[in-house]
C-alpha positions as YAML, in Angstrom:
chain: A
units: angstrom
residues:
- id: 1
  name: UNK
  ca: [-7.87, 77.21, 57.23]
- id: 2
  name: UNK
  ca: [-6.40, 80.46, 55.71]
- id: 3
  name: UNK
  ca: [-8.21, 82.45, 58.19]
- id: 4
  name: UNK
  ca: [-8.83, 85.81, 55.22]
- id: 5
  name: UNK
  ca: [-8.02, 88.62, 57.80]
- id: 6
  name: UNK
  ca: [-11.03, 87.88, 59.82]
- id: 7
  name: UNK
  ca: [-9.07, 87.68, 63.09]
- id: 8
  name: UNK
  ca: [-8.53, 91.72, 61.22]
- id: 9
  name: UNK
  ca: [-11.56, 92.87, 60.98]
- id: 10
  name: UNK
  ca: [-13.06, 92.10, 64.34]
- id: 11
  name: UNK
  ca: [-10.16, 94.69, 65.69]
- id: 12
  name: UNK
  ca: [-12.21, 97.36, 64.06]
- id: 13
  name: UNK
  ca: [-15.78, 96.16, 65.36]
- id: 14
  name: UNK
  ca: [-15.82, 98.86, 68.54]
- id: 15
  name: UNK
  ca: [-15.47, 102.46, 65.49]
- id: 16
  name: UNK
  ca: [-17.16, 100.27, 62.98]
- id: 17
  name: UNK
  ca: [-20.92, 99.30, 62.57]
- id: 18
  name: UNK
  ca: [-20.78, 97.79, 59.55]
- id: 19
  name: UNK
  ca: [-17.28, 95.19, 58.77]
- id: 20
  name: UNK
  ca: [-19.30, 94.39, 62.72]
- id: 21
  name: UNK
  ca: [-21.87, 92.81, 61.08]
- id: 22
  name: UNK
  ca: [-20.13, 91.45, 58.26]
- id: 23
  name: UNK
  ca: [-17.40, 89.87, 60.70]
- id: 24
  name: UNK
  ca: [-20.28, 87.39, 62.07]
- id: 25
  name: UNK
  ca: [-21.19, 86.25, 58.28]
- id: 26
  name: UNK
  ca: [-18.00, 85.23, 57.84]
- id: 27
  name: UNK
  ca: [-17.58, 83.31, 61.32]
- id: 28
  name: UNK
  ca: [-20.48, 81.53, 60.02]
- id: 29
  name: UNK
  ca: [-19.36, 80.31, 56.99]
- id: 30
  name: UNK
  ca: [-16.00, 80.35, 57.61]
- id: 31
  name: UNK
  ca: [-15.44, 77.19, 56.95]
- id: 32
  name: UNK
  ca: [-17.31, 76.84, 53.72]
- id: 33
  name: UNK
  ca: [-15.16, 80.23, 52.09]
- id: 34
  name: UNK
  ca: [-12.15, 78.60, 52.97]
- id: 35
  name: UNK
  ca: [-12.49, 76.19, 50.94]
- id: 36
  name: UNK
  ca: [-14.23, 78.01, 48.35]
- id: 37
  name: UNK
  ca: [-10.78, 80.72, 48.74]
- id: 38
  name: UNK
  ca: [-8.99, 77.31, 48.54]
- id: 39
  name: UNK
  ca: [-9.90, 75.90, 45.39]
- id: 40
  name: UNK
  ca: [-10.59, 79.27, 43.29]
- id: 41
  name: UNK
  ca: [-6.33, 79.11, 43.99]
- id: 42
  name: UNK
  ca: [-5.54, 75.80, 43.35]
- id: 43
  name: UNK
  ca: [-7.57, 76.66, 39.50]
- id: 44
  name: UNK
  ca: [-5.35, 79.74, 39.27]
- id: 45
  name: UNK
  ca: [-2.21, 78.23, 39.96]
- id: 46
  name: UNK
  ca: [-0.73, 74.76, 38.10]
- id: 47
  name: UNK
  ca: [0.90, 73.89, 35.00]
- id: 48
  name: UNK
  ca: [0.29, 73.70, 31.60]
- id: 49
  name: UNK
  ca: [1.13, 72.62, 28.42]
- id: 50
  name: UNK
  ca: [0.41, 73.17, 24.44]
- id: 51
  name: UNK
  ca: [0.33, 70.90, 22.20]
- id: 52
  name: UNK
  ca: [1.55, 72.28, 18.90]
- id: 53
  name: UNK
  ca: [-0.25, 70.54, 15.60]
- id: 54
  name: UNK
  ca: [2.12, 69.15, 14.66]
- id: 55
  name: UNK
  ca: [1.37, 65.89, 17.67]
- id: 56
  name: UNK
  ca: [3.54, 65.75, 20.72]
- id: 57
  name: UNK
  ca: [3.52, 63.71, 23.76]
- id: 58
  name: UNK
  ca: [4.58, 62.90, 27.07]
- id: 59
  name: UNK
  ca: [5.08, 60.14, 28.54]
- id: 60
  name: UNK
  ca: [5.21, 58.93, 32.33]
- id: 61
  name: UNK
  ca: [7.08, 55.25, 32.73]
- id: 62
  name: UNK
  ca: [6.61, 53.52, 35.36]
- id: 63
  name: UNK
  ca: [10.19, 51.40, 36.74]
- id: 64
  name: UNK
  ca: [10.17, 48.01, 35.63]
- id: 65
  name: UNK
  ca: [10.04, 47.00, 38.89]
- id: 66
  name: UNK
  ca: [7.40, 49.38, 40.71]
- id: 67
  name: UNK
  ca: [4.55, 48.81, 37.57]
- id: 68
  name: UNK
  ca: [0.77, 49.17, 39.47]
- id: 69
  name: UNK
  ca: [-1.45, 47.23, 40.02]
- id: 70
  name: UNK
  ca: [-4.94, 48.33, 40.33]
- id: 71
  name: UNK
  ca: [-7.88, 47.97, 42.03]
- id: 72
  name: UNK
  ca: [-9.63, 51.16, 41.31]
- id: 73
  name: UNK
  ca: [-8.59, 54.39, 39.39]
- id: 74
  name: UNK
  ca: [-8.70, 58.61, 39.42]
- id: 75
  name: UNK
  ca: [-7.69, 60.67, 36.87]
- id: 76
  name: UNK
  ca: [-7.90, 64.92, 36.26]
- id: 77
  name: UNK
  ca: [-7.19, 67.39, 33.87]
- id: 78
  name: UNK
  ca: [-8.52, 70.67, 32.40]
- id: 79
  name: UNK
  ca: [-8.33, 71.53, 28.39]
- id: 80
  name: UNK
  ca: [-9.04, 74.01, 25.47]
- id: 81
  name: UNK
  ca: [-9.11, 73.00, 21.98]
- id: 82
  name: UNK
  ca: [-11.56, 72.71, 19.07]
- id: 83
  name: UNK
  ca: [-11.13, 70.33, 17.89]
- id: 84
  name: UNK
  ca: [-14.33, 67.24, 17.18]
- id: 85
  name: UNK
  ca: [-11.94, 63.98, 16.44]
- id: 86
  name: UNK
  ca: [-9.07, 63.37, 19.62]
- id: 87
  name: UNK
  ca: [-7.01, 61.06, 22.77]
- id: 88
  name: UNK
  ca: [-6.59, 63.40, 25.70]
- id: 89
  name: UNK
  ca: [-5.04, 60.41, 27.75]
- id: 90
  name: UNK
  ca: [-4.25, 56.42, 27.31]
- id: 91
  name: UNK
  ca: [-2.58, 54.53, 30.65]
- id: 92
  name: UNK
  ca: [-1.45, 50.64, 29.33]
- id: 93
  name: UNK
  ca: [-0.26, 47.81, 30.51]
- id: 94
  name: UNK
  ca: [2.32, 46.06, 29.70]
- id: 95
  name: UNK
  ca: [3.12, 44.12, 26.64]
- id: 96
  name: UNK
  ca: [1.06, 41.30, 25.61]
- id: 97
  name: UNK
  ca: [-1.32, 41.37, 29.00]
- id: 98
  name: UNK
  ca: [-4.67, 44.63, 26.92]
- id: 99
  name: UNK
  ca: [-5.34, 46.21, 30.24]
- id: 100
  name: UNK
  ca: [-6.00, 49.75, 29.44]
- id: 101
  name: UNK
  ca: [-7.92, 53.86, 29.58]
- id: 102
  name: UNK
  ca: [-8.42, 55.86, 27.49]
- id: 103
  name: UNK
  ca: [-10.22, 59.25, 27.63]
- id: 104
  name: UNK
  ca: [-10.72, 61.33, 24.76]
- id: 105
  name: UNK
  ca: [-12.76, 63.41, 22.56]
- id: 106
  name: UNK
  ca: [-15.57, 62.25, 20.44]
- id: 107
  name: UNK
  ca: [-17.28, 64.31, 17.99]
- id: 108
  name: UNK
  ca: [-16.83, 67.20, 20.28]
- id: 109
  name: UNK
  ca: [-18.40, 65.22, 23.79]
- id: 110
  name: UNK
  ca: [-15.88, 63.22, 25.68]
- id: 111
  name: UNK
  ca: [-15.70, 59.42, 26.98]
- id: 112
  name: UNK
  ca: [-14.31, 57.78, 28.37]
- id: 113
  name: UNK
  ca: [-12.83, 53.79, 27.51]
- id: 114
  name: UNK
  ca: [-11.50, 51.46, 29.72]
- id: 115
  name: UNK
  ca: [-10.50, 47.25, 29.59]
- id: 116
  name: UNK
  ca: [-9.40, 45.47, 31.94]
- id: 117
  name: UNK
  ca: [-9.64, 41.65, 31.09]
- id: 118
  name: UNK
  ca: [-13.26, 41.66, 29.85]
- id: 119
  name: UNK
  ca: [-14.71, 43.62, 27.29]
- id: 120
  name: UNK
  ca: [-14.13, 47.77, 26.58]
- id: 121
  name: UNK
  ca: [-16.59, 49.45, 29.12]
- id: 122
  name: UNK
  ca: [-17.63, 52.90, 27.28]
- id: 123
  name: UNK
  ca: [-18.85, 55.57, 29.76]
- id: 124
  name: UNK
  ca: [-19.71, 59.08, 28.27]
- id: 125
  name: UNK
  ca: [-21.17, 62.79, 28.00]
- id: 126
  name: UNK
  ca: [-22.93, 64.44, 25.33]
- id: 127
  name: UNK
  ca: [-24.92, 66.76, 27.13]
- id: 128
  name: UNK
  ca: [-22.24, 68.88, 26.04]
- id: 129
  name: UNK
  ca: [-19.48, 69.75, 23.98]
- id: 130
  name: UNK
  ca: [-16.15, 70.49, 24.41]
- id: 131
  name: UNK
  ca: [-15.05, 70.97, 21.50]
- id: 132
  name: UNK
  ca: [-15.29, 74.80, 22.00]
- id: 133
  name: UNK
  ca: [-12.17, 76.50, 22.68]
- id: 134
  name: UNK
  ca: [-13.28, 77.03, 26.05]
- id: 135
  name: UNK
  ca: [-11.29, 75.53, 29.51]
- id: 136
  name: UNK
  ca: [-13.38, 72.35, 30.54]
- id: 137
  name: UNK
  ca: [-12.76, 70.30, 33.59]
- id: 138
  name: UNK
  ca: [-12.85, 66.01, 33.60]
- id: 139
  name: UNK
  ca: [-13.77, 64.16, 36.09]
- id: 140
  name: UNK
  ca: [-13.27, 60.17, 35.54]
- id: 141
  name: UNK
  ca: [-13.73, 57.43, 38.29]
- id: 142
  name: UNK
  ca: [-13.16, 53.13, 37.82]
- id: 143
  name: UNK
  ca: [-13.47, 50.84, 40.97]
- id: 144
  name: UNK
  ca: [-13.18, 47.46, 38.96]
- id: 145
  name: UNK
  ca: [-16.28, 46.94, 36.41]
- id: 146
  name: UNK
  ca: [-17.83, 50.37, 37.67]
- id: 147
  name: UNK
  ca: [-17.46, 53.45, 36.18]
- id: 148
  name: UNK
  ca: [-18.37, 57.75, 36.87]
- id: 149
  name: UNK
  ca: [-17.05, 60.34, 34.45]
- id: 150
  name: UNK
  ca: [-17.46, 63.95, 35.38]
- id: 151
  name: UNK
  ca: [-17.66, 66.99, 32.78]
- id: 152
  name: UNK
  ca: [-16.86, 71.29, 34.29]
- id: 153
  name: UNK
  ca: [-20.71, 70.67, 37.00]
- id: 154
  name: UNK
  ca: [-23.20, 68.47, 34.64]
- id: 155
  name: UNK
  ca: [-24.18, 65.83, 37.35]
- id: 156
  name: UNK
  ca: [-22.04, 62.45, 37.09]
- id: 157
  name: UNK
  ca: [-22.91, 60.37, 35.10]
- id: 158
  name: UNK
  ca: [-22.24, 56.54, 36.13]
- id: 159
  name: UNK
  ca: [-22.27, 53.45, 34.16]
- id: 160
  name: UNK
  ca: [-22.60, 49.75, 35.77]
- id: 161
  name: UNK
  ca: [-21.41, 47.07, 33.39]
- id: 162
  name: UNK
  ca: [-24.46, 45.14, 31.61]
- id: 163
  name: UNK
  ca: [-26.11, 43.09, 34.00]
- id: 164
  name: UNK
  ca: [-29.57, 43.96, 36.24]
- id: 165
  name: UNK
  ca: [-29.31, 47.17, 38.43]
- id: 166
  name: UNK
  ca: [-31.90, 46.92, 41.07]
- id: 167
  name: UNK
  ca: [-28.74, 47.65, 43.83]
- id: 168
  name: UNK
  ca: [-25.33, 49.31, 43.42]
- id: 169
  name: UNK
  ca: [-23.43, 45.91, 44.74]
- id: 170
  name: UNK
  ca: [-25.43, 42.90, 43.62]
- id: 171
  name: UNK
  ca: [-25.25, 44.18, 39.73]
- id: 172
  name: UNK
  ca: [-21.59, 44.18, 41.33]
- id: 173
  name: UNK
  ca: [-22.23, 40.85, 42.42]
- id: 174
  name: UNK
  ca: [-24.07, 39.68, 40.30]
- id: 175
  name: UNK
  ca: [-21.30, 40.55, 37.10]
- id: 176
  name: UNK
  ca: [-18.01, 38.57, 38.85]
- id: 177
  name: UNK
  ca: [-20.05, 35.78, 39.15]
- id: 178
  name: UNK
  ca: [-18.54, 34.97, 35.20]
- id: 179
  name: UNK
  ca: [-15.51, 36.56, 35.51]
- id: 180
  name: UNK
  ca: [-14.08, 36.97, 38.06]
- id: 181
  name: UNK
  ca: [-12.30, 38.88, 40.53]
- id: 182
  name: UNK
  ca: [-8.97, 39.65, 38.89]
- id: 183
  name: UNK
  ca: [-10.96, 40.15, 35.76]
- id: 184
  name: UNK
  ca: [-11.61, 43.94, 37.73]
- id: 185
  name: UNK
  ca: [-7.71, 44.64, 37.89]
- id: 186
  name: UNK
  ca: [-6.12, 46.51, 35.83]
- id: 187
  name: UNK
  ca: [-3.07, 44.94, 36.07]
- id: 188
  name: UNK
  ca: [0.58, 46.09, 35.69]
- id: 189
  name: UNK
  ca: [0.09, 49.75, 34.47]
- id: 190
  name: UNK
  ca: [3.48, 50.60, 32.01]
- id: 191
  name: UNK
  ca: [3.65, 54.00, 30.93]
- id: 192
  name: UNK
  ca: [0.62, 57.05, 30.39]
- id: 193
  name: UNK
  ca: [0.54, 58.81, 27.62]
- id: 194
  name: UNK
  ca: [-0.95, 62.51, 27.55]
- id: 195
  name: UNK
  ca: [-1.58, 64.10, 24.31]
- id: 196
  name: UNK
  ca: [-2.17, 61.00, 21.99]
- id: 197
  name: UNK
  ca: [-0.75, 57.56, 22.14]
- id: 198
  name: UNK
  ca: [2.42, 56.51, 20.30]
- id: 199
  name: UNK
  ca: [0.82, 53.57, 18.47]
- id: 200
  name: UNK
  ca: [-2.18, 55.88, 16.58]
- id: 201
  name: UNK
  ca: [-1.08, 59.60, 14.68]
- id: 202
  name: UNK
  ca: [-4.21, 60.10, 13.72]
- id: 203
  name: UNK
  ca: [-5.62, 61.54, 16.97]
- id: 204
  name: UNK
  ca: [-3.02, 63.29, 18.56]
- id: 205
  name: UNK
  ca: [-4.53, 66.46, 20.70]
- id: 206
  name: UNK
  ca: [-4.16, 70.18, 20.01]
- id: 207
  name: UNK
  ca: [-5.09, 72.66, 22.86]
- id: 208
  name: UNK
  ca: [-3.67, 73.47, 26.98]
- id: 209
  name: UNK
  ca: [-3.91, 71.26, 28.91]
- id: 210
  name: UNK
  ca: [-3.07, 71.82, 32.40]
- id: 211
  name: UNK
  ca: [-3.26, 69.84, 36.32]
- id: 212
  name: UNK
  ca: [-3.08, 66.07, 34.78]
- id: 213
  name: UNK
  ca: [-3.48, 64.47, 38.15]
- id: 214
  name: UNK
  ca: [-3.56, 60.27, 37.54]
- id: 215
  name: UNK
  ca: [-3.70, 58.23, 40.75]
- id: 216
  name: UNK
  ca: [-1.70, 60.65, 43.09]
- id: 217
  name: UNK
  ca: [0.59, 61.56, 40.24]
- id: 218
  name: UNK
  ca: [0.32, 64.44, 39.35]
- id: 219
  name: UNK
  ca: [2.41, 64.11, 36.10]
- id: 220
  name: UNK
  ca: [2.90, 67.92, 34.84]
- id: 221
  name: UNK
  ca: [4.51, 68.55, 37.96]
- id: 222
  name: UNK
  ca: [6.56, 66.38, 37.63]
- id: 223
  name: UNK
  ca: [7.74, 66.84, 34.02]
- id: 224
  name: UNK
  ca: [8.49, 70.60, 34.60]
- id: 225
  name: UNK
  ca: [11.03, 69.09, 38.43]
- id: 226
  name: UNK
  ca: [12.71, 66.58, 35.45]
- id: 227
  name: UNK
  ca: [10.70, 62.98, 36.52]
- id: 228
  name: UNK
  ca: [13.20, 60.75, 34.65]
- id: 229
  name: UNK
  ca: [10.41, 58.76, 34.22]
- id: 230
  name: UNK
  ca: [9.26, 61.33, 32.42]
- id: 231
  name: UNK
  ca: [9.86, 61.71, 28.42]
- id: 232
  name: UNK
  ca: [9.10, 64.89, 26.03]
- id: 233
  name: UNK
  ca: [8.61, 64.57, 22.40]
- id: 234
  name: UNK
  ca: [6.87, 67.08, 19.54]
- id: 235
  name: UNK
  ca: [5.17, 69.70, 19.66]
- id: 236
  name: UNK
  ca: [4.97, 70.35, 23.21]
- id: 237
  name: UNK
  ca: [5.64, 73.54, 24.71]
- id: 238
  name: UNK
  ca: [5.64, 74.05, 28.35]
- id: 239
  name: UNK
  ca: [3.04, 77.30, 29.68]
- id: 240
  name: UNK
  ca: [4.54, 77.97, 32.85]
- id: 241
  name: UNK
  ca: [2.99, 78.01, 36.54]
- id: 242
  name: UNK
  ca: [1.85, 81.27, 38.37]
- id: 243
  name: UNK
  ca: [1.65, 81.62, 41.74]
- id: 244
  name: UNK
  ca: [-2.01, 83.00, 42.88]
- id: 245
  name: UNK
  ca: [-2.33, 86.23, 44.99]
- id: 246
  name: UNK
  ca: [-5.32, 84.84, 46.72]
- id: 247
  name: UNK
  ca: [-3.15, 81.92, 48.83]
- id: 248
  name: UNK
  ca: [0.98, 82.03, 49.95]
- id: 249
  name: UNK
  ca: [2.92, 79.53, 49.50]
- id: 250
  name: UNK
  ca: [2.92, 79.88, 53.63]
- id: 251
  name: UNK
  ca: [-1.10, 79.86, 53.92]
- id: 252
  name: UNK
  ca: [-1.84, 77.58, 51.46]
- id: 253
  name: UNK
  ca: [0.68, 74.76, 53.17]
- id: 254
  name: UNK
  ca: [-1.07, 74.77, 56.16]
- id: 255
  name: UNK
  ca: [-3.63, 73.21, 55.04]
- id: 256
  name: UNK
  ca: [-4.36, 69.90, 55.78]
- id: 257
  name: UNK
  ca: [-4.14, 66.53, 53.45]
- id: 258
  name: UNK
  ca: [-7.66, 66.14, 53.45]
- id: 259
  name: UNK
  ca: [-8.76, 69.09, 52.61]
- id: 260
  name: UNK
  ca: [-6.31, 69.37, 49.76]
- id: 261
  name: UNK
  ca: [-7.40, 65.48, 48.97]
- id: 262
  name: UNK
  ca: [-11.06, 66.57, 48.08]
- id: 263
  name: UNK
  ca: [-10.72, 70.14, 46.55]
- id: 264
  name: UNK
  ca: [-11.49, 68.48, 42.74]
- id: 265
  name: UNK
  ca: [-7.77, 66.41, 43.34]
- id: 266
  name: UNK
  ca: [-6.19, 69.14, 42.48]
- id: 267
  name: UNK
  ca: [-7.01, 70.35, 39.19]
- id: 268
  name: UNK
  ca: [-5.46, 73.17, 37.86]
- id: 269
  name: UNK
  ca: [-5.73, 76.07, 35.62]
- id: 270
  name: UNK
  ca: [-3.20, 78.68, 34.27]
- id: 271
  name: UNK
  ca: [-5.82, 80.01, 31.00]
- id: 272
  name: UNK
  ca: [-6.91, 83.17, 31.94]
- id: 273
  name: UNK
  ca: [-10.08, 82.15, 31.34]
- id: 274
  name: UNK
  ca: [-13.51, 83.71, 32.32]
- id: 275
  name: UNK
  ca: [-16.10, 80.50, 32.57]
- id: 276
  name: UNK
  ca: [-15.99, 79.67, 36.46]
- id: 277
  name: UNK
  ca: [-16.44, 76.27, 37.45]
- id: 278
  name: UNK
  ca: [-18.33, 75.37, 39.73]
- id: 279
  name: UNK
  ca: [-16.89, 73.06, 41.67]
- id: 280
  name: UNK
  ca: [-19.42, 69.99, 42.81]
- id: 281
  name: UNK
  ca: [-19.65, 69.75, 46.32]
- id: 282
  name: UNK
  ca: [-18.77, 67.23, 48.64]
- id: 283
  name: UNK
  ca: [-22.62, 67.79, 50.19]
- id: 284
  name: UNK
  ca: [-24.33, 67.11, 46.48]
- id: 285
  name: UNK
  ca: [-26.13, 64.20, 46.13]
- id: 286
  name: UNK
  ca: [-24.59, 63.74, 42.73]
- id: 287
  name: UNK
  ca: [-20.47, 64.60, 43.82]
- id: 288
  name: UNK
  ca: [-18.21, 62.73, 42.53]
- id: 289
  name: UNK
  ca: [-16.72, 61.59, 45.71]
- id: 290
  name: UNK
  ca: [-20.07, 60.94, 46.71]
- id: 291
  name: UNK
  ca: [-20.56, 58.37, 44.12]
- id: 292
  name: UNK
  ca: [-16.44, 57.29, 44.01]
- id: 293
  name: UNK
  ca: [-17.03, 56.26, 47.42]
- id: 294
  name: UNK
  ca: [-20.12, 54.42, 47.25]
- id: 295
  name: UNK
  ca: [-18.37, 52.37, 43.94]
- id: 296
  name: UNK
  ca: [-15.80, 51.36, 45.86]
- id: 297
  name: UNK
  ca: [-17.90, 50.26, 49.37]
- id: 298
  name: UNK
  ca: [-18.67, 47.72, 46.38]
- id: 299
  name: UNK
  ca: [-16.12, 46.59, 45.41]
- id: 300
  name: UNK
  ca: [-14.25, 46.43, 48.93]
- id: 301
  name: UNK
  ca: [-11.53, 48.83, 48.39]
- id: 302
  name: UNK
  ca: [-10.51, 52.42, 48.86]
- id: 303
  name: UNK
  ca: [-9.87, 55.43, 46.91]
- id: 304
  name: UNK
  ca: [-6.62, 57.36, 48.12]
- id: 305
  name: UNK
  ca: [-5.07, 60.93, 46.72]
- id: 306
  name: UNK
  ca: [-1.56, 60.78, 47.35]
...
């Protein structure tokens, strides 16, 4: 992990007693500070798109022979908007299957809906309006019929299927007895549409969106790199990427994959907002990582960031 000049500080301890005191403090908290610095760097650099008033779409299409079927999904993004009603993203299955996942703004609140072969399952956060023009971070996970949703640093919301919730695993098992395990799979995912949906132009997104992540796909970064599976149409403009001054390319490259995987799923932004988002740490009792892991253990699957 990046040492943040701790070594250089130690070399001056012979003449600077005050500096030596701070060196001990940093040493005890080095791991924590490194993770904070990594997160800060990630939040300050990234790829951002502006979606205009006329509406626009960024569409990723999986190749016909490479369409995934998943038991668990992970979605994360950052955005700012003034709209009370808007569709942020919709993931669709192949034609005729009907499985889907969408993240949208309803009456100024964030909500997610998904259907993997049963009924629509809805999860929403009504503790905070997100149409205030400020930058917000949203994280969503799904494991079978279970889901979690977190907006900024609010407590994680957990959604279970209808049933007797006397334990995390039992409610899943009871629900699956009648539904069948195959109905926990998001089958043959075909497209990710960001900023709206091609079949409904009434709720297109307007504003900034950045750091889009879905199951290992950093779609905005891929779009900048000219990925042939991505199509951009309508009123969509690239803001660009700003390299963070706190982390050099060399130092950020030395961070292990496991550490980058747990840092808010690498959500990024280039906005200059003064609103600081506190990440939910892995040790917090309401952390999205812990809850997601618990849900995944129940369904016998595992979420991985690649």
